[in-house]
Short mmCIF file of C-alpha atoms in Angstrom, two decimals:
data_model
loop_
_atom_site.label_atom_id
_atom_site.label_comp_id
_atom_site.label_asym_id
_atom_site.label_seq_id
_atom_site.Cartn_x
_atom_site.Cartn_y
_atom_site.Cartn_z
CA UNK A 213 46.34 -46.17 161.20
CA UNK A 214 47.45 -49.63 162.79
CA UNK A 215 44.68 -51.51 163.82
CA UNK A 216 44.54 -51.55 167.91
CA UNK A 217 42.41 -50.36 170.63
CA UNK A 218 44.68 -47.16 170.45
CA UNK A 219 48.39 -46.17 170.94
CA UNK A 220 49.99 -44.33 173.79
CA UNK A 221 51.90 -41.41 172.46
CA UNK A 222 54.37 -38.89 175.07
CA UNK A 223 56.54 -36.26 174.43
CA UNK A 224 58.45 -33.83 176.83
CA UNK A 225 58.60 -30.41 176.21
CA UNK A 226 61.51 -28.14 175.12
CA UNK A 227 60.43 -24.87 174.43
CA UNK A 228 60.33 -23.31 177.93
CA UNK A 229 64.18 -22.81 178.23
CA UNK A 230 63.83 -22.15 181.84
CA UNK A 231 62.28 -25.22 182.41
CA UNK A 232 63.49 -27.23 179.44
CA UNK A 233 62.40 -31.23 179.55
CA UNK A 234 59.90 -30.32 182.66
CA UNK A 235 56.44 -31.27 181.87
CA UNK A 236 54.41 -34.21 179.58
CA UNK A 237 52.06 -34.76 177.19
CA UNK A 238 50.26 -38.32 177.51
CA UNK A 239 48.14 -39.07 174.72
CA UNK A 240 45.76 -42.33 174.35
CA UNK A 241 45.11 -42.27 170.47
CA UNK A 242 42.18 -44.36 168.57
CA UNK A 243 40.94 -44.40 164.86
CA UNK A 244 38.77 -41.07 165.72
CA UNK A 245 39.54 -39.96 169.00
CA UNK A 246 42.30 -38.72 171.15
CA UNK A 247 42.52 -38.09 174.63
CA UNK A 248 45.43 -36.05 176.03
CA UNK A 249 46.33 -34.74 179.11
CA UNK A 250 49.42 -32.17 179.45
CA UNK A 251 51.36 -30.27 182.58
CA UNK A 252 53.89 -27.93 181.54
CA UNK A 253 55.81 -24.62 182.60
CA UNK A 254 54.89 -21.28 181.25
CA UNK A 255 57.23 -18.48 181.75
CA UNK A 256 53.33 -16.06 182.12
CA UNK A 257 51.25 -18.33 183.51
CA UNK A 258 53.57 -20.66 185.82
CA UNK A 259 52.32 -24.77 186.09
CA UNK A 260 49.52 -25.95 183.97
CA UNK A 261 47.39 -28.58 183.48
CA UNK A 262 46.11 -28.94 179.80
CA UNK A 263 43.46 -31.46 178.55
CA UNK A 264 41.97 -31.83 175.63
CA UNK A 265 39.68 -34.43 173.51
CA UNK A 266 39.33 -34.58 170.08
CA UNK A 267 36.80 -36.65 167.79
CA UNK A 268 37.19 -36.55 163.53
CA UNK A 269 35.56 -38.60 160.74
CA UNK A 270 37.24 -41.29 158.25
CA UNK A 271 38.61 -38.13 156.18
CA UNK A 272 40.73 -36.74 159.38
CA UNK A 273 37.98 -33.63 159.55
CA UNK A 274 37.91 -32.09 162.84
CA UNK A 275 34.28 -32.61 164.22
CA UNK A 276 34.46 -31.78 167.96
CA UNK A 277 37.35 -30.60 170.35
CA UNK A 278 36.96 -30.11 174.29
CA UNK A 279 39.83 -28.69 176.18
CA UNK A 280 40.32 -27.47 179.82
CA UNK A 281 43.13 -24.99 181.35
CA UNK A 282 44.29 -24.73 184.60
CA UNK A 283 46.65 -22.54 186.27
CA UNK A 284 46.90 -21.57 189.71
CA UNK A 285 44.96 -18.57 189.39
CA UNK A 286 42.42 -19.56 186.43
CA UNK A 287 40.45 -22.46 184.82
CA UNK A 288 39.35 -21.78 181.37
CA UNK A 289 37.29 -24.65 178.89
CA UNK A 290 36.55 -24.37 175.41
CA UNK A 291 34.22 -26.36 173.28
CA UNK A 292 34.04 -25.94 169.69
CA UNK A 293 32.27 -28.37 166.68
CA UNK A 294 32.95 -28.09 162.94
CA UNK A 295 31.36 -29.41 160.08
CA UNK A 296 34.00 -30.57 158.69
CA UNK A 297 33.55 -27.91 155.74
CA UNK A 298 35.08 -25.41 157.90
CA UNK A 299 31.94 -24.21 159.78
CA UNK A 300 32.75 -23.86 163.54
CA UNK A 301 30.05 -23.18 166.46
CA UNK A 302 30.77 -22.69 170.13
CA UNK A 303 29.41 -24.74 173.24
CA UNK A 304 25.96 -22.86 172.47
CA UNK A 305 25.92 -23.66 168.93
CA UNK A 306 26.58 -20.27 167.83
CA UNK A 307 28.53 -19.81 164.80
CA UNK A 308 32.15 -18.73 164.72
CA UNK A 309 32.39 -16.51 161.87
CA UNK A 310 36.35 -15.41 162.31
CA UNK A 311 37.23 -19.22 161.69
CA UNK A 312 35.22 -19.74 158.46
CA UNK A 313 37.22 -21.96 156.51
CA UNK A 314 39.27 -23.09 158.61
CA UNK A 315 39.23 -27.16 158.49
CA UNK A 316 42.31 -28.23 160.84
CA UNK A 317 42.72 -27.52 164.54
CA UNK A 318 46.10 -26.65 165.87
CA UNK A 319 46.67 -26.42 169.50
CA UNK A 320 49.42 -25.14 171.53
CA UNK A 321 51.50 -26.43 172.98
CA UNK A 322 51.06 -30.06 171.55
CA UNK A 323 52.66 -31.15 168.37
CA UNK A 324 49.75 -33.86 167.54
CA UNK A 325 47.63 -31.44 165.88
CA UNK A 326 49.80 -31.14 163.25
CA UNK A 327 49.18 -34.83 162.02
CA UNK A 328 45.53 -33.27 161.03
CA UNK A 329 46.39 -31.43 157.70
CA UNK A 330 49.20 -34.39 156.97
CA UNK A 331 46.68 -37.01 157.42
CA UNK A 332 43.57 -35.15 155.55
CA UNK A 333 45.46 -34.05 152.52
CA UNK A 334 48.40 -36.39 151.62
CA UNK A 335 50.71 -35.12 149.58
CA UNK A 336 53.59 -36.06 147.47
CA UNK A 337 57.34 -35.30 148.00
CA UNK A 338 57.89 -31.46 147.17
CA UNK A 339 54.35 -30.62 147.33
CA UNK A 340 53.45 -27.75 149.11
CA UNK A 341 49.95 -26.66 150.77
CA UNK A 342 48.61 -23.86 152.44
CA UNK A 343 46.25 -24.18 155.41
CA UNK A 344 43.40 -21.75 157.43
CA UNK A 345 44.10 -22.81 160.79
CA UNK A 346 41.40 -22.87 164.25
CA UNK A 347 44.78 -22.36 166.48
CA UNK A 348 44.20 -22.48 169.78
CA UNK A 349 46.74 -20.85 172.46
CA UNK A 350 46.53 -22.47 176.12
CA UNK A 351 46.44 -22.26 178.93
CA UNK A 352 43.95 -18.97 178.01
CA UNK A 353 42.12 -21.10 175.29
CA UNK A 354 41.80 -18.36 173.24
CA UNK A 355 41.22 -19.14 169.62
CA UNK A 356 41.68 -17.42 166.03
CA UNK A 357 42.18 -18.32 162.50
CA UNK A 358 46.22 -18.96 161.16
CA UNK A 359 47.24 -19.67 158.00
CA UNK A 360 50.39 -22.14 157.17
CA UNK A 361 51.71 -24.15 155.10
CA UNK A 362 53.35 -27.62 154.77
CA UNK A 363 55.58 -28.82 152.39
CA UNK A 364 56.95 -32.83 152.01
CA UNK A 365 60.18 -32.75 152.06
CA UNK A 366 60.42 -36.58 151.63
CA UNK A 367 58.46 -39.55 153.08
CA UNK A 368 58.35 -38.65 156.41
CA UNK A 369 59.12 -35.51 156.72
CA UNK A 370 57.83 -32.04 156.08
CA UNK A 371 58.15 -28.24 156.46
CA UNK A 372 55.77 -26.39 158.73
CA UNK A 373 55.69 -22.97 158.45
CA UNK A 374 53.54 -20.45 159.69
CA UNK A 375 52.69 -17.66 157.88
CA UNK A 376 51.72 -15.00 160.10
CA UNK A 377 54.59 -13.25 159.93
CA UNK A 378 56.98 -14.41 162.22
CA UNK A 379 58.65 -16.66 159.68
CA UNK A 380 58.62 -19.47 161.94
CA UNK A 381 59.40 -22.69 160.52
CA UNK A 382 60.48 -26.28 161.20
CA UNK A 383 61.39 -29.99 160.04
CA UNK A 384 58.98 -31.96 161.47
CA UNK A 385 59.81 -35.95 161.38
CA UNK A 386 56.70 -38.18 161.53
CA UNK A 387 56.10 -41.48 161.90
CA UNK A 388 54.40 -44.73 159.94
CA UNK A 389 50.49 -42.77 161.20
CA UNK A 390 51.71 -38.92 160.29
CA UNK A 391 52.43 -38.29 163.78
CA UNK A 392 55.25 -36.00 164.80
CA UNK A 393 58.44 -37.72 166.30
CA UNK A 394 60.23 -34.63 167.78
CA UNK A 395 59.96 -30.86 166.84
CA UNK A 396 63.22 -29.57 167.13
CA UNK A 397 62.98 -26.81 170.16
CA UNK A 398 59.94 -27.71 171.36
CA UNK A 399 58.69 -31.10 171.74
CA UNK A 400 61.01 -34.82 171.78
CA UNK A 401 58.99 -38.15 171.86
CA UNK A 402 59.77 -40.07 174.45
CA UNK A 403 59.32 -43.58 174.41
CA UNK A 404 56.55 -45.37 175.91
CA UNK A 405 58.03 -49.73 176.11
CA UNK A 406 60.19 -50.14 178.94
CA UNK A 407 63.66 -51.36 178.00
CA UNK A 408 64.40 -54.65 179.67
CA UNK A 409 67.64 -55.27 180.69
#
């Protein structure tokens, strides 16, 4: 990670087609923390607001996450803390047996989340890993275990795929920190210096 306060990070969002490039993710991003706050277009839902907060330790280990939802009709928050072992409690401290094991966070619809396996378990070109996922689907903040897998396909870039069954996968570009660039269909990076003439 460069060394600086933190880094503003945006990206617009291209997976609504109805709505394609409305919306944007604004992310302030520090050695432990991010901050993000989100408004997009769902096709279900209509506008939303998503924010979320995330804290980690030197080893890129999810320790806390706070997120808030809110749609015209509904406002949902979710809390969760992990170990870091992959032992998750709620806001009450009460354990979370269905994501046992489950190290990484991954929440939708951002594509920072993904830098969390990259950065914990580096791998080397053609490697391939499989991952037991706390995914997180907004704006109902509903969460459940996922498993995937990434693959590096060469020094910054690798394969995501998901293996639930859908057989969705995708070449994710990433930059010097492990953070996806653009996610082809569904989130472009959009610079954050103004030009000058």
């Amino acid at each position: 990670m460069r060394s600086r306060t933190f880094r503003t990070l945006c990206w617009t969002p291209s997976w609504n087609q109805n709505h394609e490039g409305v919306g944007l993710e604004h992310l302030l991003l520090s050695d432990h923390h991010a901050d993000s706050v989100l408004v997009a277009i769902d096709d279900e839902h209509g506008p939303f607001r998503l924010s979320y907060h995330l804290t980690w330790d030197d080893g890129w280990r999810l320790r806390e996450a706070e997120l808030a939802a809110t749609t015209q009709d509904s406002r949902h928050t979710l809390r969760l803390k992990c170990d870091g072992q992959g032992r998750w409690r709620d806001s009450d401290g009460r354990p979370l047996a269905d994501l046992a094991g489950c190290i990484d966070i991954d929440i939708w619809p951002t594509p920072f989340t993904n830098s969390f396996p990259i950065r914990r378990e580096p791998m080397a070109v053609g490697e391939r890993r499989e991952f037991r996922m706390a995914w997180v689907f907004a704006p109902d903040l509903t969460v459940q275990p996922q498993a995937q897998a990434y693959t590096r396909l060469g020094e910054r870039r690798y394969l995501f795929e998901n293996l639930d069954g859908s057989g969705f996968q995708a070449e994710l570009p990433v930059d010097d920190d492990g953070v996806v660039i653009d996610y082809a269909g569904l989130f472009r990076r959009v610079p954050t210096r103004p030009t000058r003439p």
